[in-house]
mmCIF file of C-alpha atoms in Angstrom:
data_model
loop_
_atom_site.group_PDB
_atom_site.id
_atom_site.type_symbol
_atom_site.label_atom_id
_atom_site.label_comp_id
_atom_site.label_asym_id
_atom_site.label_seq_id
_atom_site.Cartn_x
_atom_site.Cartn_y
_atom_site.Cartn_z
ATOM 1 C CA MET H 1 72.873 98.441 -75.856
ATOM 2 C CA THR H 2 74.839 95.180 -74.675
ATOM 3 C CA ILE H 3 73.684 91.528 -76.380
ATOM 4 C CA ASN H 4 76.625 88.735 -75.307
ATOM 5 C CA PRO H 5 76.985 86.158 -78.079
ATOM 6 C CA VAL H 6 74.757 83.450 -76.915
ATOM 7 C CA PHE H 7 76.488 81.729 -74.801
ATOM 8 C CA THR H 8 75.061 77.470 -75.269
ATOM 9 C CA ASN H 9 75.226 74.875 -73.147
ATOM 10 C CA ALA H 10 73.503 72.521 -74.189
ATOM 11 C CA LYS H 11 73.041 71.794 -78.488
ATOM 12 C CA PRO H 12 69.710 70.699 -79.761
ATOM 13 C CA LEU H 13 69.176 67.558 -80.836
ATOM 14 C CA ALA H 14 70.002 67.434 -84.312
ATOM 15 C CA ALA H 15 66.647 66.344 -86.244
ATOM 16 C CA PRO H 16 67.265 63.009 -86.619
ATOM 17 C CA ASP H 17 68.078 62.973 -82.752
ATOM 18 C CA ALA H 18 64.706 64.704 -82.424
ATOM 19 C CA ARG H 19 62.476 62.224 -83.864
ATOM 20 C CA ARG H 20 64.172 59.091 -82.277
ATOM 21 C CA GLN H 21 63.994 60.730 -78.606
ATOM 22 C CA PHE H 22 59.901 62.104 -79.635
ATOM 23 C CA GLU H 23 59.996 57.715 -80.904
ATOM 24 C CA GLU H 24 61.462 56.156 -78.174
ATOM 25 C CA ASP H 25 59.408 58.978 -75.578
ATOM 26 C CA VAL H 26 56.158 57.822 -77.343
ATOM 27 C CA ILE H 27 56.574 54.202 -77.868
ATOM 28 C CA ALA H 28 57.152 54.189 -73.688
ATOM 29 C CA GLY H 29 53.725 55.979 -72.545
ATOM 30 C CA LEU H 30 51.450 54.961 -74.934
ATOM 31 C CA SER H 31 53.330 51.031 -73.402
ATOM 32 C CA ALA H 32 51.936 52.227 -69.922
ATOM 33 C CA PRO H 33 49.333 50.826 -68.314
ATOM 34 C CA GLN H 34 47.719 53.965 -67.480
ATOM 35 C CA LYS H 35 49.535 55.574 -71.596
ATOM 36 C CA PHE H 36 50.694 59.141 -70.826
ATOM 37 C CA LEU H 37 53.140 61.278 -73.375
ATOM 38 C CA SER H 38 55.306 64.161 -72.311
ATOM 39 C CA ALA H 39 53.793 67.288 -72.179
ATOM 40 C CA LYS H 40 57.500 68.681 -72.918
ATOM 41 C CA TYR H 41 55.652 68.006 -76.694
ATOM 42 C CA PHE H 42 53.572 70.120 -76.797
ATOM 43 C CA TYR H 43 55.256 73.627 -78.002
ATOM 44 C CA ASP H 44 55.997 72.776 -81.798
ATOM 45 C CA ALA H 45 55.403 75.628 -83.649
ATOM 46 C CA ALA H 46 52.178 75.009 -83.872
ATOM 47 C CA GLY H 47 51.391 74.247 -79.983
ATOM 48 C CA SER H 48 53.592 77.190 -79.376
ATOM 49 C CA ASP H 49 51.232 79.335 -81.453
ATOM 50 C CA LEU H 50 47.925 77.991 -79.745
ATOM 51 C CA PHE H 51 49.280 78.220 -76.332
ATOM 52 C CA GLU H 52 49.515 81.765 -76.887
ATOM 53 C CA ALA H 53 45.937 81.552 -78.329
ATOM 54 C CA ILE H 54 45.658 80.316 -74.784
ATOM 55 C CA THR H 55 46.409 83.013 -72.950
ATOM 56 C CA ARG H 56 44.012 85.248 -74.458
ATOM 57 C CA GLN H 57 40.599 83.030 -73.614
ATOM 58 C CA PRO H 58 38.844 85.254 -70.697
ATOM 59 C CA GLU H 59 38.214 81.224 -69.143
ATOM 60 C CA TYR H 60 42.130 81.689 -68.666
ATOM 61 C CA TYR H 61 43.364 83.146 -66.005
ATOM 62 C CA PRO H 62 46.722 83.015 -65.590
ATOM 63 C CA THR H 63 48.743 84.711 -67.483
ATOM 64 C CA ARG H 64 46.483 88.141 -67.015
ATOM 65 C CA THR H 65 46.734 87.794 -63.487
ATOM 66 C CA GLU H 66 49.999 87.366 -62.817
ATOM 67 C CA LEU H 67 50.572 90.088 -64.923
ATOM 68 C CA GLY H 68 48.156 92.333 -62.970
ATOM 69 C CA ILE H 69 51.507 91.501 -59.938
ATOM 70 C CA LEU H 70 54.022 91.742 -61.162
ATOM 71 C CA GLU H 71 52.426 95.531 -62.768
ATOM 72 C CA ALA H 72 50.689 96.240 -59.651
ATOM 73 C CA LYS H 73 53.769 95.314 -57.589
ATOM 74 C CA GLY H 74 57.080 95.082 -59.543
ATOM 75 C CA ALA H 75 58.654 97.532 -57.666
ATOM 76 C CA GLU H 76 58.380 96.212 -54.441
ATOM 77 C CA ILE H 77 59.500 92.978 -56.036
ATOM 78 C CA ALA H 78 62.084 94.174 -57.605
ATOM 79 C CA ALA H 79 63.947 95.747 -54.491
ATOM 80 C CA LEU H 80 64.123 92.537 -52.655
ATOM 81 C CA ILE H 81 66.539 91.889 -56.168
ATOM 82 C CA PRO H 82 70.221 93.505 -54.578
ATOM 83 C CA GLU H 83 71.876 96.545 -56.828
ATOM 84 C CA ARG H 84 74.331 95.211 -59.822
ATOM 85 C CA ALA H 85 72.779 91.883 -59.400
ATOM 86 C CA ASP H 86 72.623 89.011 -62.270
ATOM 87 C CA LEU H 87 69.043 88.109 -62.882
ATOM 88 C CA VAL H 88 68.533 84.994 -64.972
ATOM 89 C CA GLU H 89 65.355 83.935 -66.087
ATOM 90 C CA PHE H 90 64.633 80.404 -65.784
ATOM 91 C CA GLY H 91 63.000 79.162 -68.983
ATOM 92 C CA SER H 92 62.613 82.590 -70.744
ATOM 93 C CA GLY H 93 60.532 82.165 -73.813
ATOM 94 C CA SER H 94 59.354 86.096 -73.768
ATOM 95 C CA THR H 95 59.828 88.629 -73.200
ATOM 96 C CA VAL H 96 56.756 90.509 -71.899
ATOM 97 C CA LYS H 97 56.772 88.908 -67.908
ATOM 98 C CA VAL H 98 59.827 90.363 -66.770
ATOM 99 C CA ARG H 99 59.407 94.112 -68.637
ATOM 100 C CA ARG H 100 57.762 94.843 -65.640
ATOM 101 C CA LEU H 101 60.136 93.803 -63.269
ATOM 102 C CA LEU H 102 63.054 95.274 -65.599
ATOM 103 C CA MET H 103 60.841 99.069 -65.623
ATOM 104 C CA HIS H 104 62.442 98.935 -61.940
ATOM 105 C CA LEU H 105 65.420 97.737 -62.152
ATOM 106 C CA SER H 106 67.751 100.153 -63.696
ATOM 107 C CA ASP H 107 70.940 99.248 -61.625
ATOM 108 C CA LEU H 108 70.873 95.726 -63.058
ATOM 109 C CA GLY H 109 74.131 94.204 -63.639
ATOM 110 C CA ALA H 110 73.135 92.046 -66.374
ATOM 111 C CA TYR H 111 69.675 89.698 -67.373
ATOM 112 C CA VAL H 112 70.156 86.150 -68.010
ATOM 113 C CA PRO H 113 67.153 84.801 -69.859
ATOM 114 C CA VAL H 114 67.791 80.500 -70.453
ATOM 115 C CA ASP H 115 66.040 78.515 -73.198
ATOM 116 C CA VAL H 116 66.847 75.320 -74.995
ATOM 117 C CA SER H 117 65.562 77.587 -78.536
ATOM 118 C CA GLU H 118 68.339 79.602 -79.046
ATOM 119 C CA THR H 119 66.941 81.360 -82.030
ATOM 120 C CA PHE H 120 63.824 82.458 -79.854
ATOM 121 C CA LEU H 121 67.434 83.508 -78.082
ATOM 122 C CA ARG H 122 68.446 85.625 -80.449
ATOM 123 C CA SER H 123 64.782 87.206 -81.008
ATOM 124 C CA GLU H 124 63.569 88.151 -78.358
ATOM 125 C CA ALA H 125 67.097 89.547 -76.425
ATOM 126 C CA GLN H 126 67.422 92.074 -79.781
ATOM 127 C CA ALA H 127 64.041 92.745 -79.206
ATOM 128 C CA LEU H 128 64.658 93.790 -75.152
ATOM 129 C CA ALA H 129 67.065 95.484 -76.579
ATOM 130 C CA THR H 130 65.326 98.179 -78.303
ATOM 131 C CA ASP H 131 63.273 99.136 -75.694
ATOM 132 C CA PHE H 132 66.272 98.908 -72.248
ATOM 133 C CA PRO H 133 69.505 100.135 -74.339
ATOM 134 C CA ASN H 134 71.153 101.236 -71.181
ATOM 135 C CA LEU H 135 71.157 96.557 -70.360
ATOM 136 C CA THR H 136 74.032 93.961 -71.230
ATOM 137 C CA ILE H 137 71.823 90.620 -72.112
ATOM 138 C CA ALA H 138 73.826 87.698 -72.100
ATOM 139 C CA PRO H 139 71.174 84.661 -73.597
ATOM 140 C CA VAL H 140 72.179 81.333 -72.615
ATOM 141 C CA ALA H 141 70.950 78.779 -74.669
ATOM 142 C CA ALA H 142 70.334 75.393 -72.069
ATOM 143 C CA ASP H 143 67.245 73.325 -71.001
ATOM 144 C CA PHE H 144 66.984 75.015 -67.935
ATOM 145 C CA THR H 145 66.303 72.051 -65.886
ATOM 146 C CA ARG H 146 69.794 70.117 -66.505
ATOM 147 C CA ALA H 147 72.764 71.658 -65.293
ATOM 148 C CA PHE H 148 74.043 74.393 -66.821
ATOM 149 C CA THR H 149 76.704 76.715 -65.464
ATOM 150 C CA LEU H 150 76.370 81.030 -66.180
ATOM 151 C CA PRO H 151 78.246 82.814 -68.578
ATOM 152 C CA ASP H 152 81.605 84.129 -67.685
ATOM 153 C CA GLY H 153 82.899 87.576 -67.699
ATOM 154 C CA LEU H 154 79.951 88.857 -66.076
ATOM 155 C CA ALA H 155 80.959 91.885 -62.983
ATOM 156 C CA ARG H 156 78.352 89.590 -60.859
ATOM 157 C CA LYS H 157 78.189 91.099 -57.378
ATOM 158 C CA ALA H 158 74.932 89.064 -56.360
ATOM 159 C CA VAL H 159 72.446 86.477 -58.751
ATOM 160 C CA ALA H 160 68.500 86.156 -58.580
ATOM 161 C CA GLY H 161 66.790 84.171 -60.814
ATOM 162 C CA PHE H 162 62.857 84.492 -61.907
ATOM 163 C CA PHE H 163 60.833 81.610 -62.520
ATOM 164 C CA PRO H 164 56.960 82.907 -63.630
ATOM 165 C CA GLY H 165 54.289 81.715 -64.971
ATOM 166 C CA SER H 166 53.112 78.708 -62.511
ATOM 167 C CA THR H 167 55.425 77.056 -65.019
ATOM 168 C CA ILE H 168 57.170 75.141 -61.758
ATOM 169 C CA GLY H 169 53.365 73.749 -61.003
ATOM 170 C CA ASN H 170 54.319 71.170 -63.980
ATOM 171 C CA PHE H 171 56.287 69.368 -61.797
ATOM 172 C CA GLU H 172 55.348 66.517 -59.858
ATOM 173 C CA PRO H 173 55.903 67.800 -56.099
ATOM 174 C CA PRO H 174 59.382 65.837 -55.773
ATOM 175 C CA GLN H 175 60.174 66.817 -59.019
ATOM 176 C CA ALA H 176 59.385 70.340 -58.330
ATOM 177 C CA THR H 177 61.539 70.457 -55.224
ATOM 178 C CA GLN H 178 64.451 69.063 -56.475
ATOM 179 C CA LEU H 179 63.921 71.838 -59.170
ATOM 180 C CA LEU H 180 64.329 74.524 -56.582
ATOM 181 C CA ALA H 181 66.960 73.040 -55.164
ATOM 182 C CA HIS H 182 68.915 72.873 -58.292
ATOM 183 C CA PHE H 183 68.054 76.467 -59.438
ATOM 184 C CA GLY H 184 69.976 77.110 -55.780
ATOM 185 C CA ARG H 185 72.346 75.766 -56.904
ATOM 186 C CA VAL H 186 73.238 77.495 -60.454
ATOM 187 C CA LEU H 187 72.077 81.099 -58.663
ATOM 188 C CA GLY H 188 74.585 79.897 -55.420
ATOM 189 C CA ARG H 189 74.592 80.886 -51.727
ATOM 190 C CA GLY H 190 72.620 84.041 -50.784
ATOM 191 C CA ALA H 191 70.618 84.024 -54.218
ATOM 192 C CA THR H 192 66.957 86.161 -54.256
ATOM 193 C CA LEU H 193 63.909 83.693 -56.633
ATOM 194 C CA ILE H 194 60.863 84.969 -57.690
ATOM 195 C CA VAL H 195 58.561 81.829 -58.677
ATOM 196 C CA GLY H 196 55.270 82.969 -59.684
ATOM 197 C CA VAL H 197 52.602 79.898 -58.651
ATOM 198 C CA ASP H 198 49.303 79.340 -58.953
ATOM 199 C CA LEU H 199 46.327 79.050 -56.386
ATOM 200 C CA VAL H 200 44.006 76.022 -54.980
ATOM 201 C CA LYS H 201 40.716 77.324 -55.724
ATOM 202 C CA ASP H 202 37.395 76.977 -56.827
ATOM 203 C CA LYS H 203 37.508 73.911 -58.602
ATOM 204 C CA ALA H 204 34.657 75.458 -61.619
ATOM 205 C CA VAL H 205 37.294 78.061 -62.069
ATOM 206 C CA LEU H 206 40.397 75.714 -62.461
ATOM 207 C CA ASP H 207 38.581 72.958 -65.002
ATOM 208 C CA ALA H 208 36.675 76.118 -67.340
ATOM 209 C CA ALA H 209 40.707 77.524 -67.715
ATOM 210 C CA TYR H 210 41.911 73.887 -68.868
ATOM 211 C CA ASP H 211 38.679 73.429 -71.215
ATOM 212 C CA ASP H 212 38.141 77.208 -73.085
ATOM 213 C CA ALA H 213 34.862 77.665 -74.648
ATOM 214 C CA ALA H 214 36.164 77.944 -77.921
ATOM 215 C CA GLY H 215 37.759 74.808 -78.373
ATOM 216 C CA VAL H 216 41.494 76.491 -78.402
ATOM 217 C CA THR H 217 43.011 74.239 -75.756
ATOM 218 C CA ALA H 218 41.304 70.743 -76.873
ATOM 219 C CA ALA H 219 43.042 72.102 -79.498
ATOM 220 C CA PHE H 220 46.501 72.015 -78.336
ATOM 221 C CA ASN H 221 45.802 68.723 -76.178
ATOM 222 C CA ARG H 222 45.123 67.232 -79.537
ATOM 223 C CA ASN H 223 48.393 68.528 -81.615
ATOM 224 C CA LEU H 224 50.474 66.070 -79.321
ATOM 225 C CA LEU H 225 48.281 63.725 -82.047
ATOM 226 C CA VAL H 226 48.573 65.173 -85.166
ATOM 227 C CA ARG H 227 53.138 65.305 -83.966
ATOM 228 C CA MET H 228 52.904 61.949 -84.606
ATOM 229 C CA THR H 229 51.489 61.463 -87.434
ATOM 230 C CA ARG H 230 53.390 64.398 -89.180
ATOM 231 C CA GLU H 231 56.992 63.446 -87.707
ATOM 232 C CA LEU H 232 56.378 59.996 -87.197
ATOM 233 C CA GLY H 233 54.021 59.108 -89.605
ATOM 234 C CA ALA H 234 51.316 57.868 -87.485
ATOM 235 C CA THR H 235 48.613 56.105 -88.934
ATOM 236 C CA LEU H 236 45.493 57.460 -86.369
ATOM 237 C CA ASP H 237 42.420 58.753 -85.844
ATOM 238 C CA VAL H 238 43.240 62.703 -84.465
ATOM 239 C CA GLU H 239 39.092 63.422 -84.420
ATOM 240 C CA GLY H 240 38.867 59.706 -82.239
ATOM 241 C CA PHE H 241 40.048 61.274 -79.093
ATOM 242 C CA CYS H 242 38.632 64.109 -77.341
ATOM 243 C CA HIS H 243 40.036 67.187 -74.546
ATOM 244 C CA ARG H 244 39.225 65.887 -71.434
ATOM 245 C CA ALA H 245 40.163 68.364 -68.540
ATOM 246 C CA PHE H 246 39.703 68.413 -65.150
ATOM 247 C CA PHE H 247 40.493 69.726 -61.380
ATOM 248 C CA ASN H 248 41.732 65.896 -58.994
ATOM 249 C CA PRO H 249 41.402 67.490 -54.977
ATOM 250 C CA GLU H 250 42.922 64.855 -53.994
ATOM 251 C CA ALA H 251 45.880 65.362 -55.792
ATOM 252 C CA SER H 252 45.860 69.243 -55.842
ATOM 253 C CA ARG H 253 45.484 69.119 -59.518
ATOM 254 C CA ILE H 254 44.235 70.076 -62.951
ATOM 255 C CA GLU H 255 44.627 66.962 -65.647
ATOM 256 C CA MET H 256 44.837 66.954 -69.031
ATOM 257 C CA HIS H 257 44.027 63.699 -70.743
ATOM 258 C CA LEU H 258 43.169 62.576 -74.358
ATOM 259 C CA VAL H 259 39.714 60.458 -74.685
ATOM 260 C CA SER H 260 39.167 57.796 -76.941
ATOM 261 C CA SER H 261 35.790 57.669 -78.453
ATOM 262 C CA ARG H 262 35.174 54.194 -79.898
ATOM 263 C CA ALA H 263 37.984 51.165 -79.698
ATOM 264 C CA GLN H 264 40.830 51.794 -81.888
ATOM 265 C CA SER H 265 44.510 52.221 -82.289
ATOM 266 C CA ILE H 266 47.409 53.355 -82.733
ATOM 267 C CA ARG H 267 50.176 53.146 -86.160
ATOM 268 C CA PHE H 268 53.288 53.419 -86.506
ATOM 269 C CA GLY H 269 56.369 51.590 -87.910
ATOM 270 C CA ASP H 270 56.445 47.871 -86.659
ATOM 271 C CA HIS H 271 53.762 48.774 -83.321
ATOM 272 C CA VAL H 272 50.260 49.200 -82.554
ATOM 273 C CA PHE H 273 48.727 50.436 -79.652
ATOM 274 C CA ALA H 274 45.329 49.895 -79.027
ATOM 275 C CA PHE H 275 42.716 51.792 -76.819
ATOM 276 C CA ALA H 276 39.700 50.910 -75.714
ATOM 277 C CA GLU H 277 36.272 53.084 -75.767
ATOM 278 C CA GLY H 278 37.125 55.628 -73.311
ATOM 279 C CA GLU H 279 40.768 55.160 -72.297
ATOM 280 C CA THR H 280 43.140 58.075 -72.051
ATOM 281 C CA ILE H 281 45.939 59.049 -72.102
ATOM 282 C CA HIS H 282 47.550 61.796 -69.277
ATOM 283 C CA THR H 283 48.933 64.463 -71.862
ATOM 284 C CA GLU H 284 49.229 67.549 -68.515
ATOM 285 C CA ASN H 285 49.225 67.659 -65.133
ATOM 286 C CA SER H 286 49.239 71.436 -63.657
ATOM 287 C CA TYR H 287 49.425 71.757 -59.524
ATOM 288 C CA LYS H 288 47.976 74.148 -57.818
ATOM 289 C CA TYR H 289 49.502 75.373 -54.399
ATOM 290 C CA THR H 290 47.853 76.446 -51.173
ATOM 291 C CA LEU H 291 50.595 79.660 -50.290
ATOM 292 C CA GLU H 292 51.822 77.555 -46.762
ATOM 293 C CA GLY H 293 52.003 74.509 -49.896
ATOM 294 C CA PHE H 294 54.558 76.371 -51.303
ATOM 295 C CA ARG H 295 56.416 77.717 -48.617
ATOM 296 C CA ALA H 296 56.810 74.601 -47.523
ATOM 297 C CA LEU H 297 57.735 72.984 -51.351
ATOM 298 C CA ALA H 298 60.154 75.769 -51.240
ATOM 299 C CA THR H 299 62.195 75.450 -47.538
ATOM 300 C CA ALA H 300 62.598 71.918 -48.122
ATOM 301 C CA ALA H 301 64.641 72.626 -51.744
ATOM 302 C CA GLY H 302 66.552 74.619 -49.956
ATOM 303 C CA TRP H 303 64.959 78.335 -49.890
ATOM 304 C CA THR H 304 64.218 80.292 -47.056
ATOM 305 C CA PRO H 305 60.313 82.374 -47.611
ATOM 306 C CA ARG H 306 61.189 85.915 -47.272
ATOM 307 C CA ALA H 307 56.936 87.432 -49.066
ATOM 308 C CA VAL H 308 54.252 87.027 -51.202
ATOM 309 C CA TRP H 309 52.155 88.966 -53.654
ATOM 310 C CA THR H 310 48.375 87.780 -55.299
ATOM 311 C CA ASP H 311 45.904 89.293 -56.563
ATOM 312 C CA PRO H 312 42.691 90.795 -54.772
ATOM 313 C CA GLU H 313 40.774 87.291 -55.386
ATOM 314 C CA ASN H 314 43.619 85.317 -54.266
ATOM 315 C CA LEU H 315 43.375 82.977 -57.828
ATOM 316 C CA PHE H 316 47.335 84.041 -58.185
ATOM 317 C CA SER H 317 50.788 84.275 -56.423
ATOM 318 C CA VAL H 318 54.185 85.210 -56.987
ATOM 319 C CA HIS H 319 57.033 84.436 -53.876
ATOM 320 C CA ALA H 320 60.101 85.881 -53.284
ATOM 321 C CA LEU H 321 62.709 83.113 -51.627
ATOM 322 C CA SER H 322 66.713 83.787 -50.954
ATOM 323 C CA ARG H 323 69.347 81.106 -50.474
ATOM 324 C CA THR H 324 70.877 80.933 -46.811
#
């Protein structure tokens, strides 16, 4: 096996800097006319565990449906990745999905997982190397939404990208276009990109997926408030906010909010943020696309659609794009 040293493009913020950035973002968000918090703050250790629990809930179809597509169509998808290509996974996280492709890519040049957490990158690379001992693994610690370079020293003949999980849906459509264009610049001319995209479907299915009966998504949403009490010393009533998630058909997106159940305030330091009963904090969007809508977005970003695979119920899609 070959595991290259972690190639660090972006050093994680030191603890004081991370706290200050969190505080600044909370102040900006809670000062807005429509209060909001960035979804990136969902994923502390507790939030990451809660999200893994969400993916196991019967209402939450995206993870198991995408895995089903990758298992059923993995050979077809892998056939569009050039021989001896380096495969770059943006926001790699767990290797559970890329494994469905790697089993069909025996001639891969290298696997390049990109994630902001260097510790997690190392642990996942070690686990993957055990199961794929002939694979060269070259982790990159970086924020994939920002400019970064691929590691030197790889016998690069071609480059392909992998962006599963419908993470593209967490970006406003103009930002999603910019992100796909950014991936094109990282991967270069002639590249292939495999993207997971959640599809528009019955509103009841979407609403249930983001508001499971067991309350796991509600706990995940309120964990933002828990973080504020723990990391910022905020004074607030976590249970005084309810989880609300719903599909907004006009915007074609799921919205997640924390709803104040009464008149109350959040306090930390010299800051006091008053809430009226029913006032919300907007915490996340998850855009849903039609097949044609995503193809148009990808084309605007400089990609050419090549193929698409869906499950039998048309809940989810996996797209292959090429950079020409």
